[in-house]
PDB file of C-alpha atoms and ligand atoms in Angstrom:
ATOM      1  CA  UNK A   1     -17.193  16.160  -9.971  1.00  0.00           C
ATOM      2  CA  UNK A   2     -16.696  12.721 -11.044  1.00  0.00           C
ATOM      3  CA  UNK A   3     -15.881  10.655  -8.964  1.00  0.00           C
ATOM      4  CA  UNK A   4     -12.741   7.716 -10.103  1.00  0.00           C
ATOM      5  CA  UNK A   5     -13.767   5.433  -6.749  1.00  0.00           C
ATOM      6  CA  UNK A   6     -16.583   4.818  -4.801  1.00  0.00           C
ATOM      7  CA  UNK A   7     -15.738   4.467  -1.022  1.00  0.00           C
ATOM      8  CA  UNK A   8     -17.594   0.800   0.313  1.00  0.00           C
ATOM      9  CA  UNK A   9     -19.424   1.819   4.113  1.00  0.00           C
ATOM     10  CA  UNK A  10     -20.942  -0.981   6.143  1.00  0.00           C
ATOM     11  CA  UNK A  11     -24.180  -0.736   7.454  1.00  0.00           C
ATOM     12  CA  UNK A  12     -23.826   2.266  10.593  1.00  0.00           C
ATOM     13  CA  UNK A  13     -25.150  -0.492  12.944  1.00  0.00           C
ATOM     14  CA  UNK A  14     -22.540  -2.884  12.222  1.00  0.00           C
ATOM     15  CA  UNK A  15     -19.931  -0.203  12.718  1.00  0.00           C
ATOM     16  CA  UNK A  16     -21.479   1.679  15.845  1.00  0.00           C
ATOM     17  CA  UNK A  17     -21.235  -2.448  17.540  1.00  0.00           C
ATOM     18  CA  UNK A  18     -17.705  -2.486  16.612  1.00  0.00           C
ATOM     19  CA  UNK A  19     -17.260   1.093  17.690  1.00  0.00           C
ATOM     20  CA  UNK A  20     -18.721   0.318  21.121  1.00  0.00           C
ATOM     21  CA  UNK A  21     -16.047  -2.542  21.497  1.00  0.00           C
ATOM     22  CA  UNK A  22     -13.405  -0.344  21.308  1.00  0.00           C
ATOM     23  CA  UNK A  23     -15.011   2.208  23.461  1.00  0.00           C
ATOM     24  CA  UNK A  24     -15.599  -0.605  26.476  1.00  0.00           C
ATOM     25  CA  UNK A  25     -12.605  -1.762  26.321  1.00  0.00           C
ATOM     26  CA  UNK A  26     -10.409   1.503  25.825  1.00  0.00           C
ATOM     27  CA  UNK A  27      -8.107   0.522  23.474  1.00  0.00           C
ATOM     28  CA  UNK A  28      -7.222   2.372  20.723  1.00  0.00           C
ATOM     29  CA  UNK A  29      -3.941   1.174  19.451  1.00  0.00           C
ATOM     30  CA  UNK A  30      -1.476  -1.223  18.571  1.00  0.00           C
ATOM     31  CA  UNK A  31      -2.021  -4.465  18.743  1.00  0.00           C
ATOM     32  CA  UNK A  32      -5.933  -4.629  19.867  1.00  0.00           C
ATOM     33  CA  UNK A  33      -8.336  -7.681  19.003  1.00  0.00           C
ATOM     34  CA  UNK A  34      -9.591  -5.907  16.150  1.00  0.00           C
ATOM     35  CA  UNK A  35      -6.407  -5.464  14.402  1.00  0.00           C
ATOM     36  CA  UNK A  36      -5.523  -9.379  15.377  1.00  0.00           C
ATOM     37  CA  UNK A  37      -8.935 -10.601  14.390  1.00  0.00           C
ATOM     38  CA  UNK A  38      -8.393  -9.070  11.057  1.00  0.00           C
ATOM     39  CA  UNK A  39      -4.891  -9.504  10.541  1.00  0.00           C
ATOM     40  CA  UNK A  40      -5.599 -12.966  11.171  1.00  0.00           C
ATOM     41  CA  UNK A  41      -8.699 -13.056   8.511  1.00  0.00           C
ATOM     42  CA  UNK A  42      -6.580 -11.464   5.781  1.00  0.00           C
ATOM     43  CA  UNK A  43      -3.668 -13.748   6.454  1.00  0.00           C
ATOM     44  CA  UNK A  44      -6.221 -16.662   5.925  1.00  0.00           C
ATOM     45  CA  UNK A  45      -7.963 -15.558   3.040  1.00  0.00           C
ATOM     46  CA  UNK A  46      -4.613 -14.441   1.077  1.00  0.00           C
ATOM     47  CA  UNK A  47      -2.766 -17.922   2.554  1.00  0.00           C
ATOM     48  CA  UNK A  48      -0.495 -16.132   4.033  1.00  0.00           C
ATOM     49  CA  UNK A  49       2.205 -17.520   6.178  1.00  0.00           C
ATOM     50  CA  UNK A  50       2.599 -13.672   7.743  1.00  0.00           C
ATOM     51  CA  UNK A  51       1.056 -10.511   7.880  1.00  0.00           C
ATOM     52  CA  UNK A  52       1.577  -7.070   9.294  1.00  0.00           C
ATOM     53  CA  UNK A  53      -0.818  -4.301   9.547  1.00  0.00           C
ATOM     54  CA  UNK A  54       0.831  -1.039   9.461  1.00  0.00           C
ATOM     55  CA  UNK A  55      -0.306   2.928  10.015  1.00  0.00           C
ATOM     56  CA  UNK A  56      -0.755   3.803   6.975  1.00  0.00           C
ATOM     57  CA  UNK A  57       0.923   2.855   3.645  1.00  0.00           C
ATOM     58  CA  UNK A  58       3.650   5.152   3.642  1.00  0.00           C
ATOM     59  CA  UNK A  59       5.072   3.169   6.532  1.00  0.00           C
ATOM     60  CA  UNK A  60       4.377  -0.116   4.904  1.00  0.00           C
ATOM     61  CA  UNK A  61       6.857   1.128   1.882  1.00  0.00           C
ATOM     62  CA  UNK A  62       9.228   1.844   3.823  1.00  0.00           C
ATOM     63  CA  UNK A  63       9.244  -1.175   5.557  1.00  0.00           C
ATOM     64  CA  UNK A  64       9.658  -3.612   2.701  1.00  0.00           C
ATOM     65  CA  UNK A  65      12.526  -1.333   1.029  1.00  0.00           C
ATOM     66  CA  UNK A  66      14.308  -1.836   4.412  1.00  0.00           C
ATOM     67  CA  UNK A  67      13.165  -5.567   4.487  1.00  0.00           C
ATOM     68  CA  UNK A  68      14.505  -5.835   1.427  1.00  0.00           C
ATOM     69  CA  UNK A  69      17.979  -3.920   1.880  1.00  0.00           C
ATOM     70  CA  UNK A  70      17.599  -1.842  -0.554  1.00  0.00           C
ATOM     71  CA  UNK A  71      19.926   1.010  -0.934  1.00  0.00           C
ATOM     72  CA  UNK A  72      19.924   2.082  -4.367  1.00  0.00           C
ATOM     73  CA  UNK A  73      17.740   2.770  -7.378  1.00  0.00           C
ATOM     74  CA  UNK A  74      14.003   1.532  -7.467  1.00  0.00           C
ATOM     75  CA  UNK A  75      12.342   1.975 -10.617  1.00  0.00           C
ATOM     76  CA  UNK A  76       8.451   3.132  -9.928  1.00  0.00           C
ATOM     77  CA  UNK A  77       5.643   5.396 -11.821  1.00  0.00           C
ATOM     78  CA  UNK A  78       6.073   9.085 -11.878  1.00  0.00           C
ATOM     79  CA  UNK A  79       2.001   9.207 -11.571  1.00  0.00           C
ATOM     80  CA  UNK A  80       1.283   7.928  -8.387  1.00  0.00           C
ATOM     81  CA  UNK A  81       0.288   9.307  -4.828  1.00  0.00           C
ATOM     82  CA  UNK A  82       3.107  11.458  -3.874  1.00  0.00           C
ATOM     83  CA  UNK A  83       4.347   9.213  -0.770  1.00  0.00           C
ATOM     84  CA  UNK A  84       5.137   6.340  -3.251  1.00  0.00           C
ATOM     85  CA  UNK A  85       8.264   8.115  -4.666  1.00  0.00           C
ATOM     86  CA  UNK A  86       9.308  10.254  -0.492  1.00  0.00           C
ATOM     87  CA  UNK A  87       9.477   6.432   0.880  1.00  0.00           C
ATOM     88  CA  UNK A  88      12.263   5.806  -1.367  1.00  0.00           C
ATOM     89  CA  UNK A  89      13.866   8.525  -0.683  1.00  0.00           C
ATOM     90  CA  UNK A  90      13.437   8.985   2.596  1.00  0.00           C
ATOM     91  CA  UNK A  91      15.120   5.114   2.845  1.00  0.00           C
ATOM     92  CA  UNK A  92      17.803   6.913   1.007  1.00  0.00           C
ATOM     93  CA  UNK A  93      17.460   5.105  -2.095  1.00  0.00           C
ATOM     94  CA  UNK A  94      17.398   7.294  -6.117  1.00  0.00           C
ATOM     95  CA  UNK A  95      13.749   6.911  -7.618  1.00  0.00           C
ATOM     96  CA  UNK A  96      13.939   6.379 -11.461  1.00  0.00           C
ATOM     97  CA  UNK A  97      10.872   7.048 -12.785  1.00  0.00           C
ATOM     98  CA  UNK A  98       9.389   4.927 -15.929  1.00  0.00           C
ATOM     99  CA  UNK A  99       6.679   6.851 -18.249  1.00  0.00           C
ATOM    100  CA  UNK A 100       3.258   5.609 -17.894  1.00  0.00           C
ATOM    101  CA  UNK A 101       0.889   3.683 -19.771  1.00  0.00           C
ATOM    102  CA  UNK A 102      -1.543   5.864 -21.465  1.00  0.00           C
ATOM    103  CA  UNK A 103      -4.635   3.775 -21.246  1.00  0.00           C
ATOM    104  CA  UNK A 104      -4.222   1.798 -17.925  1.00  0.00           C
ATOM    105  CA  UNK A 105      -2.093   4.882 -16.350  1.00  0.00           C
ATOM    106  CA  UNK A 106       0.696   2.088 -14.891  1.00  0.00           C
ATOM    107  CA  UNK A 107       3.869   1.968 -15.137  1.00  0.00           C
ATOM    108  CA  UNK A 108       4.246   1.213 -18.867  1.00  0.00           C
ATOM    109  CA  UNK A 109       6.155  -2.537 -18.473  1.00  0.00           C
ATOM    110  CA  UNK A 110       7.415  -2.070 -21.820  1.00  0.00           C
ATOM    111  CA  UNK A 111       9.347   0.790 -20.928  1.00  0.00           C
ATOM    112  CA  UNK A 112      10.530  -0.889 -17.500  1.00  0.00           C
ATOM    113  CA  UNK A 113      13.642  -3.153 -19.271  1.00  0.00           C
ATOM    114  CA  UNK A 114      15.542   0.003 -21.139  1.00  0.00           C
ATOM    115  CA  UNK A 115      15.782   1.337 -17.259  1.00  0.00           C
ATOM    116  CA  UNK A 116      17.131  -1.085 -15.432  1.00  0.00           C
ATOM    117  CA  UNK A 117      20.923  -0.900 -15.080  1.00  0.00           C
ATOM    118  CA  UNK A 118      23.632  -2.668 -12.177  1.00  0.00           C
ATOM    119  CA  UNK A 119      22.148   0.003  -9.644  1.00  0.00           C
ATOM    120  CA  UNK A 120      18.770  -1.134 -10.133  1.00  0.00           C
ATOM    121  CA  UNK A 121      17.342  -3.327  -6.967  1.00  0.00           C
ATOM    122  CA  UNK A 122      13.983  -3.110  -7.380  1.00  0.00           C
ATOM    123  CA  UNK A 123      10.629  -1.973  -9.324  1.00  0.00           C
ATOM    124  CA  UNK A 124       7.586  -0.156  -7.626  1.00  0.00           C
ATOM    125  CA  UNK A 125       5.026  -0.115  -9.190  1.00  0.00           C
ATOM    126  CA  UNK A 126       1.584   0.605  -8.214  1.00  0.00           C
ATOM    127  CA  UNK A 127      -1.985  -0.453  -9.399  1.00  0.00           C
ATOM    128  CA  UNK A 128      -3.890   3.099 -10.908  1.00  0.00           C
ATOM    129  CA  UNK A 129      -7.720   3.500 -10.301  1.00  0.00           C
ATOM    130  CA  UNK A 130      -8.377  -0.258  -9.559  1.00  0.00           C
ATOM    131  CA  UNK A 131      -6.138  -1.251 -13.335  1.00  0.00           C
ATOM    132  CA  UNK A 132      -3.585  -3.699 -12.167  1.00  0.00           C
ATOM    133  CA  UNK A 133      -0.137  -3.767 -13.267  1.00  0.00           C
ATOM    134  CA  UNK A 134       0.445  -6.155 -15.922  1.00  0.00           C
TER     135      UNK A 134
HETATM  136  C1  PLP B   1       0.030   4.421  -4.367  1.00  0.00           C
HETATM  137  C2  PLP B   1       0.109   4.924  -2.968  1.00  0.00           C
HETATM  138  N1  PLP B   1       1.227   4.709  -2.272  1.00  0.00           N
HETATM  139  C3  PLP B   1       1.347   5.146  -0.990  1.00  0.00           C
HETATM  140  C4  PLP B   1       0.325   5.828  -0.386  1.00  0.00           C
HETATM  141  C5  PLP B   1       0.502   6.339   1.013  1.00  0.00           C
HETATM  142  O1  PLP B   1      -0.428   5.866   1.871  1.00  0.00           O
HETATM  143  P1  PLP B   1      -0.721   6.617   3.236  1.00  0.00           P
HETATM  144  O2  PLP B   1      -1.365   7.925   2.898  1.00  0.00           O
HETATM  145  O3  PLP B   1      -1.629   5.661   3.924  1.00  0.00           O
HETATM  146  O4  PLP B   1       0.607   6.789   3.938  1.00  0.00           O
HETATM  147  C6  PLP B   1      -0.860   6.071  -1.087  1.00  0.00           C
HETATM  148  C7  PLP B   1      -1.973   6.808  -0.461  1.00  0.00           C
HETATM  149  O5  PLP B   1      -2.964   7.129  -1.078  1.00  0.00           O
HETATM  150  C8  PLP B   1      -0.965   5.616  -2.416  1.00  0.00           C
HETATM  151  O6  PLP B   1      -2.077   5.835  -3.128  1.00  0.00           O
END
């Protein structure tokens, strides 16, 4: 197998400490000091004037297409993790999908413009193997 990412782990010690935080003070959802500390952190370090930390990224999808009001067509990458294209349609919006670029596997941007049309209210794109979308 080879592998396209290499997952980062910190050192078992620091993680069993943190672990044992969470096991003292029973707490293993929303909204614990963890979450703040880093939501906090991450706010900073982007400069940020908010920040939400989610489940998991499907939910985070969905959330900014209903931030955003969308309703209709998104454009976005057929080659993608499956839940990119289900949270646009589960917010009842049309996915129109834009062929990929065949070196960075993106979205192809140059193919983006000849898709957009009045129903078009947004573009999704997402970042392949660590190649951003340009
Ligand atoms: C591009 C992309 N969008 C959405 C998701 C969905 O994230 P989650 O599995 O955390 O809901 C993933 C997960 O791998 C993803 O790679």
């Amino acid at each position: 197998m080879i592998p396209v990412t290499k997952p980062f782990s910190p050192p078992i010690e620091e993680y069993i400490k943190l672990i044992e935080g969470v096991w003292k003070r029973n707490w293993f959802t929303n909204n614990g000091p963890l979450v703040n500390d880093l939501e906090l952190k991450l706010k900073d370090f982007l400069e940020l004037k908010h920040i939400l930390y989610v489940t998991n990224g499907t939910v985070a999808l969905q959330l900014a297409i209903k931030a955003l009001n969308l309703t209709k067509e998104i454009i976005t990458t057929p080659f993608s993790y499956v839940a990119t294209t289900s949270s646009v349609v589960w917010e009842g919006c049309k996915p129109i999908f834009v062929d990929i670029d065949r070196e960075t596997l993106n979205i192809d941007p140059n193919k983006i413009e000849s898709a957009i049309n009045n129903n078009t209210e947004a573009i999704l794109a997402t970042h392949c193997f660590g190649n951003p979308v340009m």
